[in-house]
Each structure stands twice: as structure tokens, then as C-alpha cells.
Coordinates of C-alpha atoms (C1' of nucleotides) in Angstrom, one line a residue:
Chain Y
M247 CA 0.2 -0.2 0.2
P248 CA 1.3 3.5 -0.7
E249 CA 2.4 5.7 1.8
L250 CA -0.2 8.1 3.6
P251 CA 0.2 11.8 3.2
D252 CA 1.0 13.8 6.6
A253 CA 1.1 10.3 8.4
E254 CA 3.5 9.8 11.3
K255 CA 4.3 6.5 13.1
G256 CA 2.0 5.9 16.1
K257 CA -0.1 8.7 15.1
V258 CA -2.3 7.3 12.6
V259 CA -6.0 6.7 13.3
T260 CA -8.6 4.9 10.9
R261 CA -12.0 4.1 11.0
F262 CA -14.6 1.8 9.5
P263 CA -18.0 3.1 10.1
P264 CA -20.8 0.5 8.8
E265 CA -24.3 1.0 9.5
P266 CA -25.7 -1.7 11.4
N267 CA -28.3 -2.8 9.0
G268 CA -26.8 -6.1 7.1
Y269 CA -24.5 -8.6 6.7
L270 CA -21.1 -7.5 5.2
H271 CA -19.8 -8.1 2.1
I272 CA -16.7 -7.9 0.1
G273 CA -16.9 -4.3 -0.3
H274 CA -17.1 -3.7 3.4
A275 CA -14.1 -6.0 3.5
K276 CA -12.1 -3.7 1.1
A277 CA -12.9 -0.4 3.5
S278 CA -12.4 -2.5 6.9
I279 CA -9.1 -4.2 5.3
V280 CA -7.5 -0.9 4.1
D281 CA -8.6 1.0 7.2
Y282 CA -7.2 -1.6 9.4
E283 CA -3.9 -2.5 7.4
Y284 CA -2.9 1.3 7.4
A285 CA -3.5 1.4 11.0
R286 CA -1.0 -1.4 11.4
M287 CA 1.4 0.0 8.9
Y288 CA 1.7 3.0 11.0
D289 CA 1.5 1.5 14.6
G290 CA -1.9 3.4 14.9
K291 CA -5.3 2.7 16.1
F292 CA -8.3 1.3 14.2
I293 CA -11.8 2.3 15.2
L294 CA -14.8 0.4 14.7
R295 CA -17.6 2.9 14.7
F296 CA -21.4 2.0 14.2
D297 CA -23.0 4.9 12.0
D298 CA -26.3 3.9 13.7
T299 CA -28.1 7.4 13.4
N300 CA -31.2 6.2 11.6
P301 CA -33.6 4.2 13.3
E302 CA -35.3 3.0 10.5
N303 CA -32.2 1.2 9.2
A304 CA -30.3 0.2 12.4
Q305 CA -31.0 -3.2 13.7
F306 CA -29.9 -4.7 16.9
E307 CA -29.0 -8.0 15.7
F308 CA -26.6 -6.5 13.1
Y309 CA -24.0 -4.8 15.4
D310 CA -22.9 -8.2 16.8
V311 CA -23.5 -9.8 13.3
Q312 CA -20.9 -7.3 11.8
K313 CA -18.5 -8.0 14.5
E314 CA -18.6 -11.5 13.8
D315 CA -18.1 -10.8 10.4
L316 CA -14.8 -8.7 10.8
R317 CA -13.6 -11.0 13.3
W318 CA -13.8 -13.8 10.7
L319 CA -12.0 -11.7 8.3
G320 CA -9.0 -10.9 10.6
V321 CA -9.8 -7.4 11.2
E322 CA -9.2 -6.4 14.9
W323 CA -10.1 -3.0 16.2
D324 CA -8.8 -1.1 19.1
K325 CA -11.6 0.8 20.1
E326 CA -15.3 0.5 19.5
Y327 CA -18.5 2.7 19.8
R328 CA -21.7 3.6 18.3
T329 CA -22.5 7.0 16.8
S330 CA -25.7 7.3 18.5
D331 CA -24.1 7.3 21.8
N332 CA -22.5 10.8 20.8
L333 CA -26.1 12.3 20.1
E334 CA -26.0 14.8 22.8
K335 CA -22.6 16.2 21.6
H336 CA -24.2 16.5 18.2
Y337 CA -27.0 18.4 19.3
K338 CA -24.7 20.8 21.2
L339 CA -22.8 21.3 18.0
A340 CA -25.8 22.2 16.1
E341 CA -26.8 24.7 18.6
Q342 CA -23.3 26.7 18.3
L343 CA -24.2 26.4 14.6
I344 CA -27.6 27.8 14.8
N345 CA -26.1 30.5 17.4
Q346 CA -23.3 31.4 14.8
G347 CA -26.1 31.8 12.3
D348 CA -24.9 29.0 10.2
A349 CA -27.7 26.7 10.5
Y350 CA -31.4 27.4 10.4
I351 CA -34.8 25.3 10.7
C352 CA -36.5 24.6 7.6
N353 CA -40.3 23.7 7.3
C354 CA -40.5 23.3 3.7
S355 CA -41.6 20.0 2.2
P356 CA -39.3 17.6 0.5
D357 CA -40.3 18.6 -3.0
V358 CA -40.0 22.4 -2.2
I359 CA -36.5 21.9 -0.8
K360 CA -35.6 19.8 -3.8
E361 CA -36.8 22.3 -6.1
G362 CA -35.2 25.2 -4.6
R363 CA -31.8 23.2 -4.7
F364 CA -32.4 22.3 -8.4
H365 CA -32.9 25.9 -9.2
G366 CA -30.6 27.6 -6.6
K367 CA -33.3 29.4 -4.9
E368 CA -33.5 30.3 -1.2
C369 CA -36.4 29.6 1.1
C370 CA -37.9 32.0 3.2
C371 CA -37.0 29.8 6.5
R372 CA -33.6 31.0 5.9
D373 CA -34.2 34.6 6.9
V374 CA -35.7 33.6 10.3
S375 CA -33.3 35.0 13.2
C376 CA -30.8 33.1 15.4
G377 CA -32.7 33.5 18.4
E378 CA -35.9 32.4 16.8
N379 CA -34.1 29.3 15.3
I380 CA -32.7 28.3 18.5
D381 CA -36.4 28.1 20.2
L382 CA -37.4 26.1 17.0
W383 CA -34.6 24.0 17.6
K384 CA -35.4 23.2 21.2
D385 CA -38.9 22.5 20.2
M386 CA -37.3 20.3 17.6
I387 CA -36.0 18.2 20.2
L388 CA -38.7 17.9 22.7
S389 CA -41.8 17.9 20.5
S390 CA -40.1 16.8 17.2
T391 CA -42.7 17.4 14.4
E392 CA -41.9 15.2 11.6
G393 CA -40.9 17.3 8.5
T394 CA -38.9 19.9 10.1
V395 CA -35.1 19.7 9.0
L396 CA -32.0 21.7 10.4
R397 CA -30.2 23.0 7.4
L398 CA -26.7 24.3 6.8
K399 CA -26.7 27.6 5.6
G400 CA -24.3 26.8 2.8
D401 CA -24.4 28.4 -0.8
M402 CA -27.8 27.9 -2.6
T403 CA -26.3 28.9 -6.2
C404 CA -22.9 26.9 -5.6
K405 CA -22.3 24.7 -8.3
N406 CA -21.5 22.0 -6.2
T407 CA -25.2 20.9 -5.4
A408 CA -23.8 19.1 -2.2
M409 CA -23.4 22.6 -0.7
R410 CA -26.9 24.1 -1.4
D411 CA -28.0 24.1 2.0
P412 CA -27.6 20.4 2.9
T413 CA -29.8 18.5 5.8
L414 CA -28.1 18.1 8.9
F415 CA -30.8 16.8 11.5
R416 CA -34.2 15.4 10.8
V417 CA -37.0 13.9 13.0
I418 CA -37.4 10.1 12.9
D419 CA -40.0 9.0 15.3
K420 CA -39.1 5.2 15.0
P421 CA -37.6 3.7 18.0
H422 CA -33.8 3.0 18.2
P423 CA -32.5 -0.4 18.5
I424 CA -30.2 0.9 21.2
H425 CA -31.8 4.2 22.7
G426 CA -35.4 3.2 22.3
S427 CA -37.5 6.3 22.1
R428 CA -35.2 8.6 24.0
F429 CA -34.4 10.4 20.7
R430 CA -36.1 11.6 17.7
L431 CA -34.0 14.0 16.1
W432 CA -31.1 12.4 14.1
P433 CA -28.0 13.9 12.3
T434 CA -27.6 13.4 8.8
Y435 CA -24.6 11.4 7.3
D436 CA -22.9 14.7 6.2
F437 CA -22.9 15.9 10.0
A438 CA -22.4 13.0 11.7
G439 CA -19.8 11.4 9.6
A440 CA -17.7 14.8 9.6
V441 CA -18.0 15.4 13.4
E442 CA -17.6 12.1 14.5
D443 CA -14.3 11.6 12.4
S444 CA -12.8 14.5 13.7
I445 CA -13.9 14.2 17.6
S446 CA -12.8 10.7 17.7
G447 CA -9.4 11.6 16.6
V448 CA -9.5 10.1 13.2
T449 CA -6.6 11.3 11.1
H450 CA -7.1 9.4 7.6
P451 CA -10.8 8.6 7.3
F452 CA -11.4 6.8 3.8
R453 CA -14.7 6.7 1.8
T454 CA -16.0 5.4 -1.4
K455 CA -15.6 7.8 -4.2
E456 CA -19.3 8.8 -4.5
Y457 CA -19.0 10.8 -1.6
E458 CA -16.3 13.1 -3.4
L459 CA -18.9 16.0 -3.9
R460 CA -19.5 16.0 -0.3
D461 CA -16.0 17.0 0.7
E462 CA -16.7 20.6 0.5
C463 CA -19.6 20.3 2.9
Y464 CA -17.3 18.1 5.3
F465 CA -14.5 20.5 5.7
R466 CA -16.8 23.8 5.8
L467 CA -18.9 21.9 8.8
L468 CA -15.6 21.1 10.6
D469 CA -14.5 24.8 9.9
L470 CA -17.5 26.5 11.1
L471 CA -17.5 24.1 14.1
K472 CA -13.6 24.9 14.8
L473 CA -13.0 21.2 14.7
R474 CA -10.0 19.6 13.6
K475 CA -9.8 18.5 10.0
P476 CA -8.6 15.1 9.3
H477 CA -7.2 13.8 5.8
L478 CA -10.1 12.6 4.1
M479 CA -9.6 10.2 1.3
E480 CA -11.7 8.3 -1.4
F481 CA -11.3 5.2 -3.4
A482 CA -13.2 3.6 -6.0
R483 CA -16.0 1.2 -5.2
L484 CA -15.2 -2.5 -5.9
S485 CA -17.1 -4.2 -8.6
I486 CA -17.0 -7.8 -9.6
D487 CA -18.5 -9.0 -12.8
G488 CA -21.7 -10.7 -12.6
M489 CA -21.8 -10.4 -8.9
P490 CA -23.9 -7.6 -7.0
V491 CA -21.5 -5.7 -4.8
S492 CA -23.9 -3.6 -2.6
K493 CA -26.6 -4.0 -0.2
R494 CA -28.9 -2.2 -2.6
K495 CA -28.3 -4.9 -5.1
I496 CA -28.4 -7.9 -2.8
K497 CA -31.6 -7.2 -0.6
P498 CA -33.9 -7.6 -3.7
L499 CA -32.5 -10.9 -4.4
I500 CA -33.1 -12.3 -1.1
E501 CA -36.6 -11.0 -1.0
Q502 CA -37.5 -12.3 -4.5
G503 CA -36.1 -15.6 -3.5
L504 CA -33.5 -15.4 -6.3
V505 CA -30.9 -16.5 -3.7
T506 CA -31.1 -18.6 -0.9
G507 CA -30.1 -15.9 1.7
Y508 CA -27.2 -13.9 2.7
D509 CA -24.8 -16.7 2.9
D510 CA -25.8 -17.9 -0.8
I511 CA -22.7 -19.1 -2.3
R512 CA -23.2 -17.0 -5.3
L513 CA -22.9 -14.0 -3.3
P514 CA -20.0 -11.7 -2.6
T515 CA -21.0 -11.6 1.0
L516 CA -18.7 -12.7 3.7
R517 CA -20.8 -15.4 4.7
G518 CA -21.5 -16.5 1.5
L519 CA -17.9 -16.6 0.4
K520 CA -16.9 -18.5 3.8
K521 CA -19.4 -21.0 3.0
R522 CA -17.9 -21.5 -0.4
G523 CA -14.6 -22.0 0.8
I524 CA -12.9 -18.8 0.2
L525 CA -10.5 -18.1 3.1
P526 CA -10.2 -14.8 4.8
E527 CA -6.6 -14.5 4.0
A528 CA -7.5 -14.6 0.2
I529 CA -10.1 -11.8 0.6
K530 CA -7.5 -9.7 2.2
Q531 CA -4.9 -10.4 -0.6
F532 CA -7.4 -9.5 -3.1
V533 CA -8.5 -6.4 -1.7
L534 CA -5.3 -5.0 -1.3
S535 CA -4.2 -6.0 -4.7
Q536 CA -6.9 -3.9 -5.6
G537 CA -5.3 -0.7 -4.2
I538 CA -6.9 2.5 -3.2
S539 CA -7.0 4.1 -6.8
K540 CA -10.1 6.1 -8.0
V541 CA -10.4 4.1 -11.3
E542 CA -13.6 2.2 -11.8
S543 CA -13.1 -1.2 -12.7
T544 CA -14.7 -4.5 -12.7
V545 CA -12.8 -7.5 -11.6
T546 CA -13.2 -11.1 -12.6
F547 CA -13.9 -13.2 -9.5
G548 CA -11.3 -15.3 -10.9
I549 CA -8.6 -13.1 -9.0
V550 CA -10.1 -14.0 -5.8
E551 CA -10.0 -17.8 -6.8
A552 CA -6.4 -17.6 -8.0
F553 CA -5.5 -16.1 -4.5
N554 CA -7.5 -18.7 -2.7
R555 CA -6.4 -21.5 -4.7
K556 CA -2.8 -20.5 -3.7
L557 CA -3.9 -20.6 0.0
I558 CA -5.4 -23.9 -0.1
D559 CA -3.7 -26.2 -2.6
P560 CA -0.8 -27.0 -0.3
T561 CA -3.3 -28.2 2.3
A562 CA -6.3 -29.2 0.9
R563 CA -6.8 -33.0 1.1
R564 CA -7.7 -34.8 -2.1
Y565 CA -10.5 -37.3 -2.5
F566 CA -12.5 -39.1 -5.4
F567 CA -15.8 -37.9 -6.2
V568 CA -17.7 -39.1 -9.1
K569 CA -19.9 -36.9 -11.2
D570 CA -22.8 -38.9 -12.9
P571 CA -21.5 -42.4 -12.1
V572 CA -21.5 -45.1 -14.3
K573 CA -20.8 -48.6 -13.0
L574 CA -17.7 -50.4 -14.2
V575 CA -17.5 -54.3 -13.6
V576 CA -13.8 -55.3 -14.0
E577 CA -13.3 -58.9 -15.0
G578 CA -10.1 -60.5 -13.2
A579 CA -9.3 -57.4 -10.8
P580 CA -7.4 -58.4 -7.9
S581 CA -9.0 -57.7 -4.5
K582 CA -7.0 -55.0 -2.8
E583 CA -6.6 -52.8 0.4
K584 CA -5.0 -49.9 -1.3
S585 CA -3.5 -47.1 0.6
I586 CA -3.8 -43.8 -1.2
I587 CA -2.2 -40.5 0.0
F588 CA -4.3 -37.4 0.5
H589 CA -1.8 -35.1 -1.0
P590 CA 0.5 -35.4 -4.2
T591 CA 3.5 -33.7 -2.5
D592 CA 3.0 -33.4 1.4
K593 CA 3.0 -36.7 2.5
K594 CA 2.2 -35.4 6.1
L595 CA -1.7 -35.0 5.1
G596 CA -1.7 -38.7 5.6
S597 CA -3.6 -41.5 3.5
R598 CA -6.8 -43.5 3.5
T599 CA -7.3 -47.1 2.7
I600 CA -9.9 -48.3 0.3
K601 CA -10.9 -51.9 -0.2
T602 CA -11.7 -52.8 -3.7
G603 CA -13.4 -55.7 -5.6
K604 CA -14.5 -56.2 -9.1
T605 CA -17.3 -53.0 -9.1
F606 CA -16.5 -49.3 -9.5
F607 CA -18.0 -46.2 -10.5
V608 CA -16.7 -43.6 -12.9
P609 CA -17.7 -40.7 -14.4
K610 CA -20.1 -40.7 -17.4
A611 CA -18.3 -37.8 -19.2
D612 CA -15.2 -39.7 -19.2
M613 CA -16.4 -43.0 -20.3
E614 CA -18.3 -41.1 -23.3
K615 CA -14.7 -40.4 -24.5
I616 CA -13.3 -43.7 -24.2
K617 CA -13.9 -46.5 -26.6
T618 CA -14.1 -50.2 -26.5
G619 CA -10.4 -51.6 -26.5
D620 CA -9.1 -48.5 -24.9
V621 CA -7.1 -48.9 -21.8
F622 CA -7.2 -46.3 -18.9
R623 CA -6.1 -46.3 -15.4
L624 CA -8.3 -46.1 -12.2
K625 CA -6.1 -43.6 -10.6
D626 CA -3.7 -44.8 -8.3
L627 CA -4.8 -48.4 -8.7
F628 CA -4.5 -50.2 -11.8
N629 CA -5.2 -50.2 -15.4
V630 CA -8.2 -51.5 -16.9
K631 CA -9.3 -52.3 -20.5
I632 CA -12.7 -51.7 -21.8
K633 CA -14.5 -54.6 -23.4
E634 CA -17.9 -53.7 -23.7
K635 CA -20.1 -50.5 -23.3
N636 CA -23.8 -50.4 -21.9
D637 CA -25.5 -49.0 -19.1
T638 CA -22.9 -50.8 -17.3
I639 CA -19.3 -50.9 -18.7
F640 CA -17.4 -54.4 -18.7
A641 CA -13.6 -54.2 -18.6
E642 CA -10.7 -56.7 -17.7
Y643 CA -7.9 -56.2 -15.6
A644 CA -5.1 -54.7 -17.7
G645 CA -2.2 -54.5 -15.1
E646 CA -0.3 -52.4 -12.7
E647 CA 2.3 -50.8 -14.8
L648 CA 1.8 -47.1 -15.1
I649 CA 1.3 -45.8 -18.6
S650 CA 2.2 -42.2 -18.7
E651 CA -0.1 -41.5 -21.7
S652 CA -3.4 -43.1 -20.5
A653 CA -6.0 -41.3 -19.0
K654 CA -6.1 -41.5 -15.2
I655 CA -9.7 -41.4 -13.8
Q656 CA -11.0 -41.2 -10.3
W657 CA -13.3 -43.8 -9.0
T658 CA -15.5 -45.3 -6.2
T659 CA -16.1 -48.7 -5.3
D660 CA -19.8 -49.8 -4.3
D661 CA -19.0 -48.5 -0.7
F662 CA -19.8 -44.9 -1.6
V663 CA -21.7 -42.1 -0.3
K664 CA -24.1 -40.2 -2.3
M665 CA -23.4 -36.6 -2.5
K666 CA -24.7 -33.2 -3.9
V667 CA -22.3 -30.4 -4.7
F668 CA -23.5 -26.9 -5.3
V669 CA -21.6 -25.1 -8.1
P670 CA -22.0 -21.2 -8.2
H671 CA -22.1 -19.5 -11.5
L672 CA -22.2 -15.7 -12.1
L673 CA -25.6 -14.2 -10.8
F674 CA -25.8 -11.8 -13.7
E675 CA -24.9 -12.0 -17.2
G676 CA -24.9 -8.2 -18.1
D677 CA -27.6 -7.0 -16.3
K678 CA -29.8 -9.9 -16.6
Y679 CA -30.5 -12.4 -13.9
N680 CA -28.8 -15.6 -14.5
P681 CA -31.6 -18.3 -13.9
D682 CA -29.0 -21.3 -13.9
S683 CA -26.6 -19.5 -11.8
L684 CA -26.5 -22.4 -8.8
E685 CA -26.0 -25.7 -10.5
T686 CA -26.6 -28.9 -8.6
V687 CA -24.2 -31.9 -9.3
Q688 CA -25.0 -35.1 -8.0
G689 CA -22.6 -38.0 -7.6
F690 CA -20.9 -40.4 -5.5
A691 CA -18.0 -39.8 -3.1
E692 CA -15.5 -42.4 -1.7
K693 CA -16.6 -43.4 1.9
A694 CA -14.0 -41.5 3.7
V695 CA -15.6 -38.2 2.5
S696 CA -18.5 -38.9 5.2
T697 CA -16.0 -38.4 8.1
I698 CA -15.0 -35.2 7.0
M699 CA -15.7 -32.3 9.3
T700 CA -18.0 -29.6 8.2
G701 CA -16.0 -26.6 7.0
E702 CA -12.9 -28.6 5.7
I703 CA -12.0 -27.6 2.1
I704 CA -10.8 -30.4 0.0
Q705 CA -10.2 -31.1 -3.6
F706 CA -11.9 -33.4 -5.4
E707 CA -9.6 -34.9 -7.9
R708 CA -10.1 -33.4 -11.8
F709 CA -13.2 -31.7 -10.3
G710 CA -12.3 -28.5 -8.1
F711 CA -11.9 -27.4 -4.6
V712 CA -15.2 -28.1 -2.4
R713 CA -16.1 -27.0 1.1
I714 CA -17.6 -29.7 2.8
E715 CA -20.9 -29.6 4.9
N716 CA -21.2 -33.2 6.9
T717 CA -24.5 -33.1 8.7
D718 CA -26.8 -36.1 10.1
N719 CA -25.7 -38.5 7.4
Q720 CA -26.0 -35.8 4.7
V721 CA -22.9 -34.9 2.8
T722 CA -23.0 -31.6 1.1
G723 CA -20.3 -29.7 -0.8
F724 CA -20.0 -26.1 -2.1
F725 CA -17.7 -25.6 -5.1
A726 CA -15.3 -23.2 -4.4
H727 CA -13.3 -23.0 -7.8
K728 CA -11.4 -25.4 -9.8
Chain B
rG104 C1' -29.7 18.7 -17.9
rC105 C1' -25.8 20.6 -14.5
rU106 C1' -21.6 19.1 -11.6
rC107 C1' -17.4 16.2 -10.0
rC108 C1' -14.5 12.1 -10.7
rC109 C1' -12.0 8.4 -13.9
rG110 C1' -9.4 6.6 -18.7
rU111 C1' -1.9 2.3 -18.5
rG112 C1' -1.7 -5.1 -22.0
rG113 C1' -7.6 -9.8 -22.4
rU114 C1' -8.3 -8.4 -17.3
rG115 C1' -6.8 -5.8 -12.8
rU116 C1' -2.8 -3.1 -10.5
rA117 C1' 2.2 0.0 -9.7
rG118 C1' 4.0 4.4 -11.6
rU119 C1' 0.8 10.6 -12.5
rC120 C1' 1.1 14.7 -7.0
rC121 C1' 7.4 16.3 -7.5
rG122 C1' 8.3 15.7 -16.4
rG123 C1' 14.0 12.3 -17.9
rU124 C1' 16.5 6.5 -14.9
rC125 C1' 9.1 4.3 -17.7
rA126 C1' 8.1 0.6 -23.5
rA127 C1' 7.4 0.7 -18.0
rU128 C1' 5.8 -3.0 -12.1
rC129 C1' 3.1 -7.2 -10.2
rA130 C1' -0.8 -10.6 -10.3
rU131 C1' -4.3 -13.1 -13.5
rU132 C1' -5.7 -14.7 -18.0
rC133 C1' -4.6 -17.0 -22.8
rC134 C1' -0.7 -19.7 -25.7
rA135 C1' 3.7 -22.9 -26.1
rG136 C1' 7.1 -26.1 -23.4
rC137 C1' 8.5 -29.0 -19.0
rC138 C1' 7.1 -31.5 -14.8
rU139 C1' 3.3 -34.5 -12.6
rU140 C1' -0.5 -41.6 -11.6
rU141 C1' -5.9 -34.9 -11.3
rC142 C1' -8.4 -31.5 -16.4
rG143 C1' -4.9 -29.2 -9.3
rA144 C1' -0.2 -27.4 -8.0
rG145 C1' 5.0 -26.1 -9.7
rC146 C1' 8.7 -24.4 -13.4
rU147 C1' 10.3 -22.0 -18.1
rG148 C1' 9.0 -18.8 -22.2
rG149 C1' 5.7 -15.7 -25.2
rC150 C1' 1.7 -12.2 -26.8
rU151 C1' -0.3 -7.8 -25.8
rA152 C1' -1.1 -1.5 -23.0
rC153 C1' 0.1 4.7 -21.4
rA154 C1' -8.2 6.5 -24.8
rC155 C1' -7.7 10.6 -29.0
rG156 C1' -5.8 15.3 -31.0
rG157 C1' -3.5 19.7 -29.9
rG158 C1' -0.2 22.7 -26.8
rU159 C1' 4.0 24.0 -22.9
rU160 C1' 9.0 21.9 -23.1
rC161 C1' 15.6 20.1 -25.1
rG162 C1' 12.2 16.1 -23.2
rA163 C1' 5.3 14.1 -21.2
rA164 C1' 1.9 8.1 -19.2
rU165 C1' 3.2 12.3 -15.9
rC166 C1' 1.5 19.3 -16.8
rC167 C1' -2.3 22.3 -19.7
rC168 C1' -6.7 22.7 -23.1
rG169 C1' -10.2 20.3 -26.3
rU170 C1' -12.7 15.7 -27.9
rC171 C1' -14.4 10.7 -27.0
rG172 C1' -15.4 6.9 -23.6
rG173 C1' -16.8 5.1 -18.4
rG174 C1' -18.7 6.2 -13.2
rA175 C1' -20.7 9.0 -9.6
rG176 C1' -23.6 13.0 -7.2
rC177 C1' -27.7 16.5 -7.8
rA178 C1' -31.9 12.6 -0.4
rC179 C1' -35.2 14.6 5.6
rC180 C1' -29.9 6.9 3.2
rA181 C1' -25.4 5.7 4.7

RNA sequence: GCUCCCGUGGUGUAGUCCGGUCAAUCAUUCCAGCCUUUCGAGCUGGCUACACGGGUUCGAAUCCCGUCGGGAGCACCA
């Protein structure tokens, strides 16, 4: 990561400010990892701040859910707090603004405000005196009539529309998950974000590029409040080809039943990625490889897969899984108790023993390519020569000698476990939902697969890496990648 | 419509602030070869890029202007 401007060892403070309203996704991972890594790089501090200033959005369960997600990612915070706990401070600062004549109460309807902004016209609420505004403000805190807002006295003719008297506070008469009905007046993002970054000591806050126009407002507010100004920075939002990386796009998919939930393996949510067998370390490497530039780009998920593959390949045990199994009977096959190692290079990963007889199952797709008379090898076992191809394939034993150019095909005996593997594909092709995005592959796995612990990531040879979910005699796999 | 941001190989990124050492990084993809009892991993080699036009300068990916292309904002959501 590039150096931070005006950064001193031991003095950098960063922050990750999620709104507790959903599960974290890879976009959050990018933000939190960048914040966290910069804090570490400079021996600084990293703050987790819940931006829960909208009781309509904040939900009790998600404070903990998001912390769990972050812990899984390996992000550790030095301090944690909620913006909502500082509400009274925000009220004081707002009052200061009103007293200085820099903010005013506005009773206009949202439509009128919008109109005024669009045409650069001030409204009559702007001319009310400070004294009157203070009275109105106090009323607003106590009796909170919905529809009344506090606005910054900005510049209604400013080219930057974010400066045309943005709303600073508004009434939301809904119970808050933490504070119940104690407050009804809540700061907007513009106010709360700037104030919190400053008073919590953050030196280098990051946000995504779409907030760029708000920088001016951010600094204006801090100027007027005579608060310290952090070194605000923006980077491009992460986008992945065929995957929705935002709460806005993910939520409707769940509501419409187009995905199975927040942990659907087609989704780039942290829970989805975990279920699929993507390691937190792979997410971290991926995110850091993207950097913090402002260039908008669409990455293929293949990059994440590549990082993940490098991480899991050395430790993933190899097993046999036969997709669309076809029965193979081998005449003259010697009965064996064959010990087969779990990993081609790392012997420490051990081995399993498989008892073989004359009956095997092999993948249909492989058998379609093989003709009568051909010789192939049951991988790690022996060679076999095809005699007759029907629904069942008949073959004869063809020796132990390794023939380098013959195909090596995975197999199971008749002592197998039935299993289902869910294979994720791109959720979207262009803008269109892909109805075939979740493929179910059925097949037989060797018996040992039934004893694998839930959560272990293995490789089915010639098939791909799979995370196993093993519950109550039901063996399921989630395909990570090739 | 207005405003702002962005534009380096097939993809993604480093380099742009402070012009020369940058035809130039790293990763991934693809292709070829080696290795391998997996279509996995590893190893070797290869392809291909500074959006376009003009200006400033001895010299521009880097600074300025314009064109084109992409994205975002114009909320009482963060």
C-alpha cells in the first residue's frame, strides 16, 4: 500500500463506520481491511464505529453480526463505539451552528427543498433570526414534529449541489435499537460523519468515491465548528463481474427468493464466501491487490479464486468424487486394500485405505470419450481395458504398470456416499439475472468423505476445490473453484 | 440537463502529486513447452498497453486545453 500523506508512526488513526443494517460483503471487506492495514502499517489505532443514526435502518442483531464478520476476516479493532451514543454532543454542536447563524430550521416539504436546490433558490425559512431558530431547535428536540429539518446555511447558488443548504438533522419518530424512544432528532450522514471523524481523533478517514462531492460540506462543517480536519481520502467502489456488490442490489435478490439467503454461495457476502470455501486471507490479498485508486474497474472473481487456490492447494486433502456415476465391472480385478495418499506432495497429510473388488463407479463424461478396447487407469490403482459399453461398462484388469499417456480417472467402489455439490455461477450476465446460476451436481464420493468435518476444504481430483458440509448423514459440498 | 471524478496489456494493478533513470511493475488470463498417477499445483518462455487530438518543454503516461468513452452526485440513506 502506498504511503499516507502527513502520516506519522504511532499517530495514524483510521476507522471503519458501517451502518448496522445487514451482513458485511466484500465491499465492506475492502474498506475495513484498508483501514485496518493502514493503522497497522503506522502502529496506529483502528476504530470500529457503528453509524447508527437512522433508527429506520439500524437493527439490533447486526451490531454483533458485523463484528462476527469482521473477526472472521481477521480485522481487529482497538476501539468500538456507536455514533448514536454521542447524540447529545451532536445536539450541542448543532446549537453552536445555529447560534453562529450558520444553520437554520426549515419547514418546507421535501419537494419544495428539492426544487429550491435544483434552481438555486433560497427559501424563506433561511431569513429567520438566530434567536428564533434556537427556540425552534429546542422545540424540535422535544416535540419533534416530523417534516422539520435543520439545514446548513451553505450557498444555494454553489455549483456543487452538495453545498446547497444540505440537511443536517431530521426527525425520525421510530424507536432506535439501542436507545429506544429517547431521541427523535437524528443527524444526517453529512453532519455525523464529519463530526465523528474529527472528535474521535481519526486522522485518515477513507470513503468511497461517490461521496467526493460532499468533501466540501465535510470541511465546511468542521471549519464552522472549529474542529480539527482529518485527511479525508476516497477510493473507487469495488465491482465484480456478474456479482452484486452492494446491499442495494443484494437485498432484493433475497426478498424475491432468487438466492437462498445472505450466505448464498453466489453472493460476495462474507458469509457466502465463507460457505463456499474462500479463506479470509484470500479476501485480504485480493482487496489489497486492488489498491485504493479512484479508477472504476470491474474485476473478475477469478482473481479471488487464484489467491484462494494458492492458499488452499498445499493443505487441501484430495479425494475422489464421481459425477454422474456409471457402473464399471472389472473382470479379473485383484481384491486390494489400497492405501492412497491425501496429497500429491505433502505426505504429512496422511492417507486412507480403500478396499476394492470388481465393482467401481466412474464419471459418465469420461466414459463417453473412451472406446471399446481402450485402456485407462483407475487413478492410484491399476489399468483397465474396456470390453463392452452399455449402461454398465465391462472391462478387464490390465496390469499395474503405469502408462504415462493413458487417462487417469477417479473412481469409487460400491462402498460410496451419495453426495450433492452446489456449484455457483455468475448471478448476472450483463444486467440479466442468470436463472442457471446455481448448479447442483450429483454423484458418488468415496466413503471417507462422510467423515470429513464440516467446514473442511478439500479437492475432488479433476473436479475442483469444495468445502464440505457434513450433517446427519447428509454430505453436501459447496464448490469453491477449479 | 448541470457538476464532479476516472481512462496504462484480454482483465486488474504499480508508476501520475514532485516531467527525464518508464515501453514500463506485479498479479491474473490466454498460448507454447517442461514436470506431474488430477483437467490441481509447480517451473520456463511468449503475446499484448500509457483513450484520441493539440499545446507547453531540450524532453510528457506524468503539466495545460479540447474531444471521445466510462462512473458518480444532484435525498429528511449511509
